[in-house]
XYZ file of N, CA, C and O in Angstrom:
856
model
N -14.652 -9.934 -29.280
C -15.912 -10.119 -28.544
C -15.607 -10.289 -27.055
O -14.722 -11.055 -26.673
N -16.343 -9.588 -26.193
C -16.128 -9.676 -24.743
C -16.725 -10.979 -24.225
O -17.874 -11.303 -24.521
N -15.969 -11.787 -23.467
C -16.517 -13.042 -22.945
C -17.747 -12.799 -22.087
O -17.837 -11.805 -21.372
N -18.660 -13.771 -22.126
C -19.912 -13.612 -21.380
C -19.664 -13.454 -19.886
O -20.320 -12.671 -19.224
N -18.669 -14.203 -19.362
C -18.383 -14.104 -17.924
C -17.979 -12.691 -17.555
O -18.351 -12.165 -16.517
N -17.212 -12.040 -18.438
C -16.798 -10.673 -18.176
C -17.991 -9.729 -18.202
O -18.095 -8.826 -17.379
N -18.891 -9.938 -19.149
C -20.092 -9.115 -19.214
C -20.970 -9.330 -17.983
O -21.562 -8.392 -17.458
N -21.058 -10.563 -17.520
C -21.829 -10.857 -16.316
C -21.241 -10.123 -15.123
O -21.967 -9.528 -14.315
N -19.917 -10.128 -15.003
C -19.258 -9.428 -13.895
C -19.492 -7.926 -14.002
O -19.761 -7.259 -12.997
N -19.416 -7.392 -15.215
C -19.674 -5.965 -15.398
C -21.107 -5.621 -14.993
O -21.347 -4.618 -14.316
N -22.053 -6.453 -15.431
C -23.464 -6.207 -15.095
C -23.659 -6.275 -13.584
O -24.337 -5.423 -12.991
N -23.043 -7.279 -12.956
C -23.158 -7.412 -11.505
C -22.618 -6.170 -10.803
O -23.264 -5.613 -9.911
N -21.430 -5.721 -11.193
C -20.822 -4.577 -10.515
C -21.665 -3.319 -10.668
O -21.831 -2.544 -9.711
N -22.216 -3.105 -11.851
C -23.017 -1.903 -12.090
C -24.328 -1.933 -11.311
O -24.738 -0.938 -10.704
N -24.993 -3.087 -11.310
C -26.274 -3.188 -10.600
C -26.044 -3.160 -9.092
O -26.766 -2.500 -8.339
N -25.002 -3.868 -8.634
C -24.704 -3.890 -7.199
C -24.400 -2.487 -6.694
O -24.869 -2.084 -5.636
N -23.618 -1.717 -7.464
C -23.311 -0.349 -7.035
C -24.578 0.502 -7.003
O -24.760 1.322 -6.095
N -25.468 0.304 -7.977
C -26.724 1.064 -7.994
C -27.573 0.740 -6.772
O -28.235 1.618 -6.199
N -27.556 -0.523 -6.330
C -28.323 -0.921 -5.141
C -27.652 -0.376 -3.875
O -28.305 0.204 -3.010
N -26.335 -0.551 -3.778
C -25.604 -0.128 -2.580
C -25.688 1.379 -2.383
O -25.838 1.868 -1.253
N -25.614 2.139 -3.476
C -25.640 3.606 -3.370
C -27.061 4.154 -3.482
O -27.246 5.369 -3.602
N -28.055 3.246 -3.447
C -29.473 3.610 -3.333
C -30.050 4.274 -4.588
O -31.147 4.830 -4.533
N -29.347 4.217 -5.702
C -29.982 4.648 -6.946
C -31.127 3.688 -7.291
O -32.099 4.077 -7.924
N -30.968 2.442 -6.870
C -32.080 1.494 -6.848
C -32.417 1.288 -5.373
O -31.765 0.513 -4.681
N -33.417 1.994 -4.845
C -33.653 2.002 -3.400
C -34.311 0.719 -2.890
O -34.906 -0.040 -3.672
N -34.222 0.464 -1.580
C -34.883 -0.699 -0.991
C -36.368 -0.703 -1.329
O -37.043 0.319 -1.233
N -36.855 -1.867 -1.739
C -38.270 -2.019 -2.066
C -38.624 -1.657 -3.490
O -39.776 -1.832 -3.905
N -37.651 -1.168 -4.271
C -37.943 -0.775 -5.652
C -38.222 -2.010 -6.508
O -37.509 -3.014 -6.424
N -39.252 -1.917 -7.321
C -39.552 -2.961 -8.301
C -38.795 -2.644 -9.580
O -38.825 -1.509 -10.062
N -38.077 -3.607 -10.096
C -37.308 -3.416 -11.322
C -37.571 -4.587 -12.260
O -38.139 -5.607 -11.855
N -37.173 -4.437 -13.491
C -37.333 -5.506 -14.473
C -35.986 -5.844 -15.081
O -35.053 -5.016 -15.085
N -35.891 -7.028 -15.598
C -34.681 -7.455 -16.289
C -34.378 -6.514 -17.453
O -33.229 -6.138 -17.681
N -35.423 -6.127 -18.173
C -35.248 -5.235 -19.310
C -34.703 -3.867 -18.858
O -33.797 -3.304 -19.476
N -35.253 -3.340 -17.781
C -34.800 -2.041 -17.286
C -33.342 -2.104 -16.846
O -32.570 -1.161 -17.085
N -32.938 -3.197 -16.217
C -31.553 -3.338 -15.778
C -30.626 -3.489 -16.982
O -29.496 -2.996 -16.970
N -31.108 -4.162 -18.015
C -30.328 -4.294 -19.240
C -30.115 -2.927 -19.883
O -29.012 -2.591 -20.329
N -31.160 -2.112 -19.897
C -31.044 -0.765 -20.458
C -30.145 0.117 -19.601
O -29.360 0.916 -20.115
N -30.248 -0.025 -18.273
C -29.437 0.780 -17.363
C -27.946 0.491 -17.537
O -27.110 1.404 -17.517
N -27.616 -0.778 -17.704
C -26.212 -1.185 -17.805
C -25.688 -1.161 -19.230
O -24.462 -1.117 -19.437
N -26.591 -1.210 -20.206
C -26.159 -1.323 -21.593
C -25.628 -2.703 -21.926
O -24.874 -2.883 -22.880
N -26.029 -3.686 -21.141
C -25.558 -5.064 -21.298
C -26.760 -5.959 -21.580
O -27.860 -5.734 -21.079
N -26.558 -6.998 -22.372
C -27.643 -7.871 -22.810
C -28.321 -8.629 -21.692
O -27.827 -8.710 -20.561
N -29.451 -9.218 -22.030
C -30.314 -9.838 -21.023
C -29.673 -11.044 -20.331
O -29.871 -11.246 -19.135
N -28.927 -11.859 -21.072
C -28.372 -13.072 -20.446
C -27.352 -12.746 -19.355
O -27.466 -13.261 -18.228
N -26.362 -11.896 -19.607
C -25.445 -11.532 -18.506
C -26.168 -10.844 -17.351
O -25.840 -11.073 -16.181
N -27.162 -10.004 -17.665
C -27.926 -9.334 -16.608
C -28.688 -10.362 -15.784
O -28.737 -10.274 -14.550
N -29.265 -11.357 -16.443
C -30.004 -12.395 -15.718
C -29.072 -13.143 -14.768
O -29.439 -13.447 -13.625
N -27.852 -13.434 -15.217
C -26.890 -14.135 -14.362
C -26.455 -13.242 -13.194
O -26.268 -13.732 -12.070
N -26.325 -11.945 -13.454
C -25.988 -11.012 -12.377
C -27.111 -10.957 -11.346
O -26.856 -10.909 -10.131
N -28.353 -10.965 -11.810
C -29.509 -10.948 -10.906
C -29.499 -12.177 -10.005
O -29.770 -12.087 -8.799
N -29.169 -13.321 -10.568
C -29.125 -14.549 -9.764
C -28.092 -14.429 -8.643
O -28.341 -14.850 -7.508
N -26.949 -13.835 -8.960
C -25.920 -13.636 -7.926
C -26.401 -12.649 -6.868
O -26.224 -12.872 -5.667
N -27.025 -11.559 -7.290
C -27.544 -10.566 -6.346
C -28.625 -11.164 -5.457
O -28.734 -10.808 -4.281
N -29.412 -12.073 -6.008
C -30.436 -12.754 -5.203
C -29.781 -13.653 -4.154
O -30.225 -13.695 -2.999
N -28.705 -14.339 -4.530
C -27.992 -15.177 -3.549
C -27.408 -14.331 -2.432
O -27.267 -14.800 -1.296
N -27.047 -13.095 -2.743
C -26.452 -12.195 -1.757
C -27.503 -11.372 -1.011
O -27.166 -10.451 -0.267
N -28.785 -11.676 -1.237
C -29.900 -11.048 -0.527
C -30.065 -9.564 -0.833
O -30.684 -8.836 -0.059
N -29.524 -9.111 -1.952
C -29.716 -7.724 -2.362
C -30.934 -7.566 -3.274
O -31.433 -6.458 -3.460
N -31.389 -8.659 -3.825
C -32.522 -8.623 -4.736
C -33.364 -9.869 -4.538
O -32.843 -10.934 -4.205
N -34.662 -9.713 -4.703
C -35.583 -10.841 -4.621
C -36.179 -11.083 -5.998
O -36.590 -10.153 -6.689
N -36.222 -12.349 -6.383
C -36.870 -12.749 -7.629
C -38.226 -13.323 -7.255
O -38.321 -14.360 -6.595
N -39.288 -12.619 -7.646
C -40.645 -13.000 -7.257
C -41.357 -13.627 -8.453
O -41.580 -12.952 -9.462
N -41.712 -14.896 -8.364
C -42.393 -15.554 -9.478
C -43.654 -14.794 -9.895
O -44.456 -14.403 -9.043
N -43.777 -14.566 -11.182
C -44.929 -13.870 -11.776
C -45.005 -12.384 -11.406
O -45.933 -11.695 -11.801
N -44.067 -11.879 -10.608
C -44.146 -10.481 -10.172
C -42.891 -9.672 -10.510
O -42.861 -8.467 -10.310
N -41.846 -10.332 -10.969
C -40.644 -9.608 -11.356
C -39.602 -9.549 -10.254
O -39.479 -10.463 -9.438
N -38.876 -8.447 -10.196
C -37.723 -8.307 -9.314
C -37.950 -7.185 -8.315
O -38.530 -6.150 -8.646
N -37.454 -7.398 -7.101
C -37.605 -6.410 -6.042
C -36.256 -6.223 -5.351
O -35.605 -7.206 -4.979
N -35.848 -4.966 -5.199
C -34.653 -4.680 -4.401
C -35.006 -4.943 -2.936
O -36.013 -4.447 -2.431
N -34.187 -5.742 -2.271
C -34.514 -6.183 -0.914
C -34.607 -5.016 0.067
O -33.868 -4.032 -0.034
N -35.510 -5.158 1.044
C -35.646 -4.163 2.104
C -34.486 -4.284 3.090
O -33.748 -5.276 3.102
N -34.340 -3.279 3.944
C -33.269 -3.245 4.942
C -33.857 -3.482 6.323
O -34.879 -2.903 6.675
N -33.199 -4.342 7.111
C -33.670 -4.722 8.433
C -32.511 -4.541 9.417
O -31.476 -5.206 9.292
N -32.654 -3.638 10.407
C -31.559 -3.334 11.334
C -31.200 -4.552 12.182
O -30.015 -4.850 12.386
N -32.192 -5.275 12.685
C -31.903 -6.454 13.516
C -31.112 -7.486 12.714
O -30.163 -8.100 13.220
N -31.485 -7.652 11.465
C -30.762 -8.590 10.596
C -29.336 -8.096 10.355
O -28.396 -8.883 10.301
N -29.183 -6.780 10.263
C -27.846 -6.213 10.049
C -26.926 -6.505 11.233
O -25.748 -6.813 11.052
N -27.445 -6.434 12.440
C -26.630 -6.739 13.614
C -26.226 -8.214 13.638
O -25.099 -8.554 14.002
N -27.137 -9.098 13.246
C -26.783 -10.523 13.160
C -25.730 -10.750 12.078
O -24.818 -11.566 12.237
N -25.871 -10.003 10.987
C -24.887 -10.098 9.909
C -23.500 -9.711 10.416
O -22.514 -10.389 10.136
N -23.417 -8.618 11.179
C -22.121 -8.161 11.679
C -21.512 -9.150 12.665
O -20.289 -9.338 12.701
N -22.345 -9.788 13.453
C -21.869 -10.809 14.378
C -21.183 -11.938 13.610
O -20.113 -12.424 13.996
N -21.804 -12.331 12.513
C -21.241 -13.384 11.671
C -20.011 -12.875 10.931
O -18.983 -13.556 10.840
N -20.132 -11.663 10.412
C -19.049 -11.092 9.604
C -17.761 -10.970 10.390
O -16.674 -11.217 9.861
N -17.848 -10.592 11.669
C -16.628 -10.403 12.464
C -15.769 -11.672 12.445
O -14.557 -11.612 12.209
N -16.397 -12.816 12.698
C -15.634 -14.056 12.798
C -15.062 -14.484 11.453
O -13.900 -14.888 11.358
N -15.886 -14.380 10.408
C -15.419 -14.823 9.092
C -14.369 -13.868 8.545
O -13.334 -14.295 8.022
N -14.616 -12.569 8.683
C -13.697 -11.607 8.087
C -12.381 -11.545 8.845
O -11.336 -11.279 8.253
N -12.395 -11.799 10.137
C -11.132 -11.870 10.873
C -10.264 -12.990 10.300
O -9.054 -12.821 10.070
N -10.893 -14.148 10.069
C -10.173 -15.270 9.462
C -9.617 -14.875 8.097
O -8.454 -15.152 7.774
N -10.442 -14.208 7.291
C -10.022 -13.837 5.940
C -8.865 -12.844 5.972
O -7.869 -12.998 5.258
N -8.963 -11.820 6.809
C -7.913 -10.800 6.857
C -6.598 -11.370 7.390
O -5.520 -11.054 6.861
N -6.686 -12.198 8.395
C -5.469 -12.813 8.933
C -4.851 -13.762 7.911
O -3.619 -13.803 7.739
N -5.693 -14.510 7.209
C -5.187 -15.420 6.172
C -4.574 -14.642 5.020
O -3.547 -15.042 4.456
N -5.203 -13.515 4.647
C -4.647 -12.688 3.577
C -3.280 -12.144 3.969
O -2.353 -12.092 3.146
N -3.129 -11.725 5.226
C -1.832 -11.230 5.697
C -0.761 -12.302 5.588
O 0.406 -12.012 5.279
N -1.149 -13.524 5.793
C -0.187 -14.637 5.771
C 0.114 -15.112 4.348
O 1.253 -15.461 4.042
N -0.913 -15.095 3.463
C -0.783 -15.786 2.181
C -0.683 -14.879 0.963
O -0.452 -15.358 -0.142
N -0.870 -13.584 1.109
C -0.882 -12.697 -0.055
C 0.438 -12.765 -0.819
O 1.514 -12.890 -0.224
N 0.338 -12.668 -2.128
C 1.535 -12.589 -2.966
C 2.125 -11.183 -2.873
O 1.485 -10.252 -2.366
N 3.325 -11.029 -3.401
C 3.936 -9.698 -3.397
C 3.098 -8.695 -4.179
O 2.934 -7.542 -3.749
N 2.566 -9.116 -5.314
C 1.720 -8.213 -6.102
C 0.472 -7.814 -5.322
O 0.038 -6.653 -5.364
N -0.116 -8.776 -4.616
C -1.308 -8.469 -3.817
C -0.961 -7.525 -2.665
O -1.728 -6.613 -2.359
N 0.183 -7.716 -2.055
C 0.587 -6.812 -0.966
C 0.758 -5.384 -1.489
O 0.378 -4.411 -0.813
N 1.319 -5.255 -2.669
C 1.453 -3.920 -3.264
C 0.082 -3.303 -3.518
O -0.109 -2.098 -3.321
N -0.871 -4.137 -3.944
C -2.208 -3.609 -4.210
C -2.894 -3.221 -2.909
O -3.630 -2.216 -2.863
N -2.692 -3.990 -1.848
C -3.246 -3.606 -0.543
C -2.687 -2.249 -0.103
O -3.433 -1.401 0.415
N -1.403 -2.032 -0.311
C -0.805 -0.746 0.056
C -1.417 0.383 -0.775
O -1.696 1.476 -0.249
N -1.647 0.118 -2.072
C -2.261 1.136 -2.929
C -3.694 1.422 -2.498
O -4.152 2.574 -2.527
N -4.413 0.381 -2.087
C -5.785 0.581 -1.622
C -5.817 1.352 -0.311
O -6.738 2.147 -0.082
N -4.836 1.125 0.549
C -4.762 1.919 1.780
C -4.656 3.401 1.435
O -5.328 4.249 2.049
N -3.836 3.723 0.432
C -3.710 5.114 -0.005
C -5.019 5.621 -0.596
O -5.398 6.786 -0.378
N -5.719 4.756 -1.326
C -7.005 5.148 -1.909
C -8.029 5.427 -0.811
O -8.801 6.391 -0.905
N -8.050 4.609 0.208
C -8.947 4.861 1.344
C -8.633 6.210 1.999
O -9.551 6.953 2.372
N -7.372 6.510 2.139
C -6.996 7.778 2.770
C -7.393 8.976 1.897
O -7.773 10.028 2.409
N -7.328 8.800 0.576
C -7.794 9.873 -0.321
C -9.301 10.066 -0.173
O -9.786 11.203 -0.148
N -10.045 8.952 -0.095
C -11.491 9.042 0.105
C -11.797 9.724 1.435
O -12.730 10.528 1.545
N -10.991 9.404 2.461
C -11.172 10.021 3.768
C -10.923 11.525 3.699
O -11.716 12.333 4.201
N -9.829 11.908 3.042
C -9.470 13.323 2.977
C -10.504 14.145 2.211
O -10.774 15.296 2.561
N -11.091 13.542 1.192
C -12.063 14.258 0.356
C -13.510 14.010 0.788
O -14.442 14.551 0.200
N -13.702 13.144 1.815
C -15.052 12.772 2.261
C -15.885 12.297 1.065
O -17.047 12.675 0.894
N -15.263 11.433 0.247
C -15.844 10.982 -1.023
C -16.446 9.599 -0.826
O -15.736 8.583 -0.819
N -17.779 9.545 -0.665
C -18.425 8.277 -0.335
C -18.374 7.268 -1.472
O -18.145 6.074 -1.249
N -18.563 7.712 -2.709
C -18.553 6.769 -3.835
C -17.149 6.208 -4.047
O -16.973 5.008 -4.301
N -16.136 7.061 -3.908
C -14.750 6.583 -4.003
C -14.481 5.530 -2.933
O -13.831 4.512 -3.190
N -14.984 5.774 -1.735
C -14.816 4.803 -0.653
C -15.524 3.491 -0.979
O -14.952 2.406 -0.811
N -16.761 3.567 -1.454
C -17.534 2.358 -1.763
C -16.811 1.525 -2.819
O -16.733 0.289 -2.722
N -16.264 2.181 -3.831
C -15.570 1.441 -4.896
C -14.269 0.816 -4.385
O -13.949 -0.325 -4.722
N -13.528 1.567 -3.576
C -12.303 1.011 -2.992
C -12.635 -0.151 -2.068
O -11.912 -1.160 -2.035
N -13.723 -0.024 -1.332
C -14.138 -1.076 -0.403
C -14.456 -2.359 -1.149
O -14.076 -3.453 -0.716
N -15.143 -2.248 -2.271
C -15.474 -3.456 -3.037
C -14.204 -4.132 -3.547
O -14.065 -5.357 -3.451
N -13.253 -3.344 -4.062
C -11.995 -3.944 -4.528
C -11.219 -4.554 -3.365
O -10.635 -5.634 -3.488
N -11.213 -3.864 -2.238
C -10.528 -4.379 -1.050
C -11.117 -5.723 -0.627
O -10.388 -6.679 -0.339
N -12.440 -5.805 -0.595
C -13.093 -7.055 -0.206
C -12.708 -8.189 -1.147
O -12.385 -9.301 -0.711
N -12.748 -7.919 -2.451
C -12.409 -8.952 -3.436
C -10.950 -9.371 -3.306
O -10.617 -10.566 -3.426
N -10.072 -8.401 -3.061
C -8.647 -8.713 -2.921
C -8.389 -9.543 -1.669
O -7.573 -10.479 -1.690
N -9.078 -9.223 -0.578
C -8.949 -10.025 0.651
C -9.325 -11.481 0.386
O -8.628 -12.410 0.815
N -10.429 -11.681 -0.318
C -10.893 -13.032 -0.598
C -9.899 -13.780 -1.480
O -9.617 -14.961 -1.253
N -9.353 -13.088 -2.487
C -8.386 -13.728 -3.373
C -7.105 -14.085 -2.618
O -6.544 -15.173 -2.792
N -6.639 -13.165 -1.764
C -5.382 -13.383 -1.044
C -5.515 -14.447 0.038
O -4.562 -15.180 0.318
N -6.697 -14.543 0.647
C -6.899 -15.516 1.730
C -6.874 -16.947 1.234
O -6.505 -17.873 1.954
N -7.325 -17.145 -0.005
C -7.324 -18.468 -0.639
C -8.049 -19.520 0.208
O -7.522 -20.587 0.499
N -9.258 -19.168 0.590
C -10.117 -20.097 1.337
C -11.510 -20.022 0.729
O -12.266 -19.096 1.011
N -11.819 -20.981 -0.129
C -13.074 -20.908 -0.882
C -14.309 -21.006 0.004
O -15.375 -20.482 -0.345
N -14.181 -21.631 1.173
C -15.339 -21.770 2.060
C -15.646 -20.442 2.754
O -16.800 -20.014 2.842
N -14.596 -19.783 3.241
C -14.793 -18.460 3.830
C -15.249 -17.461 2.770
O -16.096 -16.604 3.036
N -14.734 -17.600 1.559
C -15.124 -16.689 0.481
C -16.619 -16.802 0.187
O -17.325 -15.795 0.048
N -17.122 -18.031 0.099
C -18.544 -18.214 -0.187
C -19.424 -17.568 0.866
O -20.439 -16.936 0.541
N -19.028 -17.700 2.132
C -19.815 -17.096 3.213
C -19.722 -15.581 3.182
O -20.712 -14.869 3.380
N -18.519 -15.058 2.913
C -18.316 -13.616 2.995
C -19.005 -12.870 1.874
O -19.495 -11.750 2.065
N -19.053 -13.467 0.696
C -19.698 -12.787 -0.436
C -21.183 -12.545 -0.162
O -21.785 -11.656 -0.747
N -21.767 -13.332 0.720
C -23.175 -13.146 1.076
C -23.379 -11.883 1.909
O -24.499 -11.379 2.012
N -22.318 -11.360 2.507
C -22.457 -10.305 3.507
C -22.003 -8.923 3.046
O -22.485 -7.915 3.558
N -21.095 -8.860 2.093
C -20.461 -7.582 1.761
C -21.439 -6.538 1.232
O -21.465 -5.395 1.689
N -22.226 -6.904 0.234
C -23.121 -5.927 -0.379
C -24.145 -5.387 0.607
O -24.419 -4.179 0.647
N -24.714 -6.278 1.417
C -25.691 -5.852 2.421
C -25.064 -4.875 3.404
O -25.682 -3.882 3.795
N -23.822 -5.150 3.801
C -23.146 -4.260 4.751
C -22.911 -2.887 4.148
O -23.147 -1.857 4.792
N -22.424 -2.853 2.907
C -22.130 -1.562 2.287
C -23.405 -0.749 2.072
O -23.416 0.470 2.264
N -24.484 -1.424 1.681
C -25.726 -0.689 1.444
C -26.272 -0.094 2.747
O -26.700 1.064 2.797
N -26.268 -0.873 3.826
C -26.762 -0.389 5.111
C -25.956 0.830 5.546
O -26.505 1.840 5.987
N -24.648 0.728 5.420
C -23.783 1.844 5.804
C -24.103 3.074 4.960
O -24.244 4.177 5.484
N -24.239 2.896 3.657
C -24.475 4.039 2.764
C -25.814 4.702 3.072
O -25.945 5.924 3.018
N -26.821 3.904 3.406
C -28.145 4.445 3.690
C -28.119 5.392 4.880
O -28.760 6.443 4.879
N -27.352 5.031 5.919
C -27.439 5.755 7.184
C -26.241 6.641 7.504
O -26.306 7.413 8.462
N -25.147 6.546 6.731
C -23.903 7.133 7.229
C -23.972 8.647 7.392
O -23.317 9.208 8.271
N -24.753 9.342 6.581
C -24.776 10.796 6.688
C -25.398 11.266 8.002
O -25.100 12.349 8.481
N -26.245 10.413 8.584
C -26.855 10.755 9.868
C -26.045 10.246 11.054
O -26.006 10.876 12.095
N -25.409 9.070 10.890
C -24.884 8.408 12.083
C -23.422 7.986 12.006
O -22.877 7.534 13.000
N -22.783 8.130 10.858
C -21.430 7.588 10.727
C -20.441 8.662 10.315
O -20.800 9.701 9.766
N -19.188 8.367 10.576
C -18.080 9.238 10.202
C -17.367 8.559 9.038
O -16.554 7.653 9.230
N -17.680 8.977 7.796
C -17.112 8.319 6.627
C -15.586 8.389 6.604
O -14.918 7.383 6.367
N -14.973 9.563 6.873
C -13.508 9.596 6.884
C -12.887 8.606 7.874
O -11.877 7.968 7.578
N -13.511 8.470 9.058
C -13.010 7.508 10.043
C -13.152 6.081 9.534
O -12.248 5.252 9.693
N -14.276 5.770 8.900
C -14.477 4.429 8.354
C -13.428 4.123 7.289
O -12.872 3.017 7.241
N -13.127 5.104 6.436
C -12.102 4.901 5.410
C -10.734 4.672 6.058
O -9.956 3.820 5.620
N -10.440 5.424 7.122
C -9.151 5.239 7.812
C -9.056 3.853 8.449
O -7.985 3.230 8.441
N -10.154 3.370 9.002
C -10.147 2.029 9.599
C -9.892 0.959 8.540
O -9.174 -0.020 8.791
N -10.479 1.147 7.368
C -10.199 0.221 6.269
C -8.730 0.299 5.857
O -8.096 -0.728 5.567
N -8.193 1.522 5.815
C -6.786 1.687 5.451
C -5.881 0.949 6.440
O -4.885 0.330 6.039
N -6.226 0.966 7.726
C -5.429 0.271 8.736
C -5.373 -1.230 8.458
O -4.314 -1.862 8.600
N -6.508 -1.800 8.088
C -6.522 -3.238 7.774
C -5.669 -3.505 6.539
O -4.868 -4.449 6.505
N -5.840 -2.671 5.514
C -5.089 -2.866 4.275
C -3.587 -2.767 4.508
O -2.802 -3.557 3.961
N -3.163 -1.818 5.332
C -1.738 -1.664 5.633
C -1.202 -2.899 6.361
O -0.126 -3.420 6.031
N -1.955 -3.387 7.339
C -1.501 -4.569 8.088
C -1.341 -5.773 7.159
O -0.352 -6.511 7.258
N -2.297 -5.963 6.262
C -2.190 -7.089 5.329
C -0.999 -6.894 4.408
O -0.248 -7.835 4.132
N -0.816 -5.664 3.922
C 0.300 -5.408 2.999
C 1.639 -5.720 3.640
O 2.596 -6.106 2.958
N 1.729 -5.580 4.962
C 2.977 -5.827 5.686
C 3.096 -7.259 6.205
O 4.089 -7.605 6.849
N 2.058 -8.071 5.953
C 2.085 -9.437 6.455
C 1.922 -9.520 7.957
O 2.356 -10.488 8.585
N 1.281 -8.522 8.541
C 1.088 -8.455 9.998
C -0.172 -9.229 10.363
O -1.276 -8.693 10.389
N -0.001 -10.506 10.668
C -1.098 -11.434 10.927
C -1.969 -10.955 12.086
O -3.178 -10.802 11.957
N -1.344 -10.687 13.239
C -2.102 -10.241 14.412
C -2.659 -8.837 14.214
O -3.793 -8.536 14.615
N -1.877 -7.956 13.601
C -2.335 -6.592 13.375
C -3.550 -6.527 12.478
O -4.448 -5.695 12.683
N -3.608 -7.412 11.483
C -4.768 -7.442 10.585
C -6.020 -7.817 11.352
O -7.088 -7.219 11.159
N -5.915 -8.792 12.239
C -7.077 -9.199 13.029
C -7.534 -8.108 13.973
O -8.736 -7.853 14.107
N -6.578 -7.432 14.612
C -6.938 -6.364 15.544
C -7.545 -5.165 14.810
O -8.510 -4.551 15.288
N -6.986 -4.827 13.655
C -7.531 -3.718 12.872
C -8.938 -4.044 12.393
O -9.818 -3.165 12.369
N -9.159 -5.300 12.026
C -10.496 -5.718 11.598
C -11.485 -5.614 12.753
O -12.617 -5.160 12.578
N -11.070 -6.004 13.953
C -11.961 -5.888 15.117
C -12.353 -4.435 15.373
O -13.510 -4.142 15.695
N -11.414 -3.508 15.221
C -11.742 -2.090 15.405
C -12.746 -1.622 14.355
O -13.662 -0.843 14.658
N -12.584 -2.121 13.151
C -13.512 -1.774 12.072
C -14.919 -2.286 12.369
O -15.910 -1.548 12.249
N -15.033 -3.538 12.784
C -16.354 -4.112 13.076
C -16.962 -3.463 14.317
O -18.173 -3.248 14.377
N -16.146 -3.121 15.317
C -16.659 -2.385 16.477
C -17.341 -1.092 16.023
O -18.427 -0.724 16.510
N -16.697 -0.387 15.111
C -17.253 0.855 14.597
C -18.576 0.595 13.876
O -19.563 1.315 14.070
N -18.609 -0.453 13.053
C -19.823 -0.766 12.304
C -20.974 -1.174 13.230
O -22.131 -0.813 12.997
N -20.653 -1.926 14.286
C -21.708 -2.336 15.223
C -22.261 -1.126 15.966
O -23.485 -1.008 16.161
N -21.375 -0.231 16.411
C -21.846 0.981 17.072
C -22.712 1.813 16.147
O -23.743 2.364 16.559
N -22.315 1.876 14.896
C -23.077 2.608 13.888
C -24.459 1.991 13.688
O -25.477 2.689 13.662
N -24.514 0.655 13.560
C -25.791 -0.018 13.349
C -26.746 0.214 14.537
O -27.926 0.489 14.363
N -26.206 0.143 15.751
C -27.045 0.358 16.933
C -27.512 1.816 17.009
O -28.645 2.085 17.444
N -26.675 2.742 16.574
C -27.070 4.149 16.624
C -28.221 4.433 15.674
O -29.014 5.350 15.916
N -28.356 3.661 14.616
C -29.490 3.870 13.688
C -30.796 3.474 14.359
O -31.861 4.032 14.042
N -30.741 2.495 15.272
C -31.949 2.104 16.002
C -32.354 3.211 16.975
O -33.508 3.608 17.058
N -31.355 3.721 17.708
C -31.628 4.764 18.697
C -32.034 6.064 18.025
O -32.820 6.845 18.548
N -31.453 6.294 16.788
C -31.772 7.519 16.068
C -33.169 7.513 15.519
O -33.728 8.546 15.227
């Protein structure tokens, strides 16, 4: 029998990917039953996944009205990036310092995965690698306070990027920037990880502002 926590994580990953890749678009009304059918997972793990998605501002739970996929707000996205830069710099630098050998090997493998996504211009491959990269950074950094703050920001960032990237972003370049951070962490390059992260956030901020002008 699969543990409930594992089923909850599976349900979360499937629903989060559907929201981030816009299969569940902003403003869509959904039901617990529909999400259970979509994932093939029972109602209790799905309900727990919904609670996590609500904490991360990807979904709204409306009393007596059901569930709503959260709308996207550009001004809010810029504030998110302002916050993300400071927290994620801390996380990436800490990961470079504290990662285990196994984690460093995985960072190197993820750098290669990002480069494959870049070469093939494969957005879904990039999104999946990005989610694993984010989780690995949090695990390697070993700072539960930074982790709690960062988990609130990742899904919103990926969804905003996915919504607009075909008009305003260079996906291969974004994948390469992620690969640079992963390589620095894999090598234990404390300063390099922070600088690579700053280049990544600079790109994301320019992208977010271009969506306003566009």
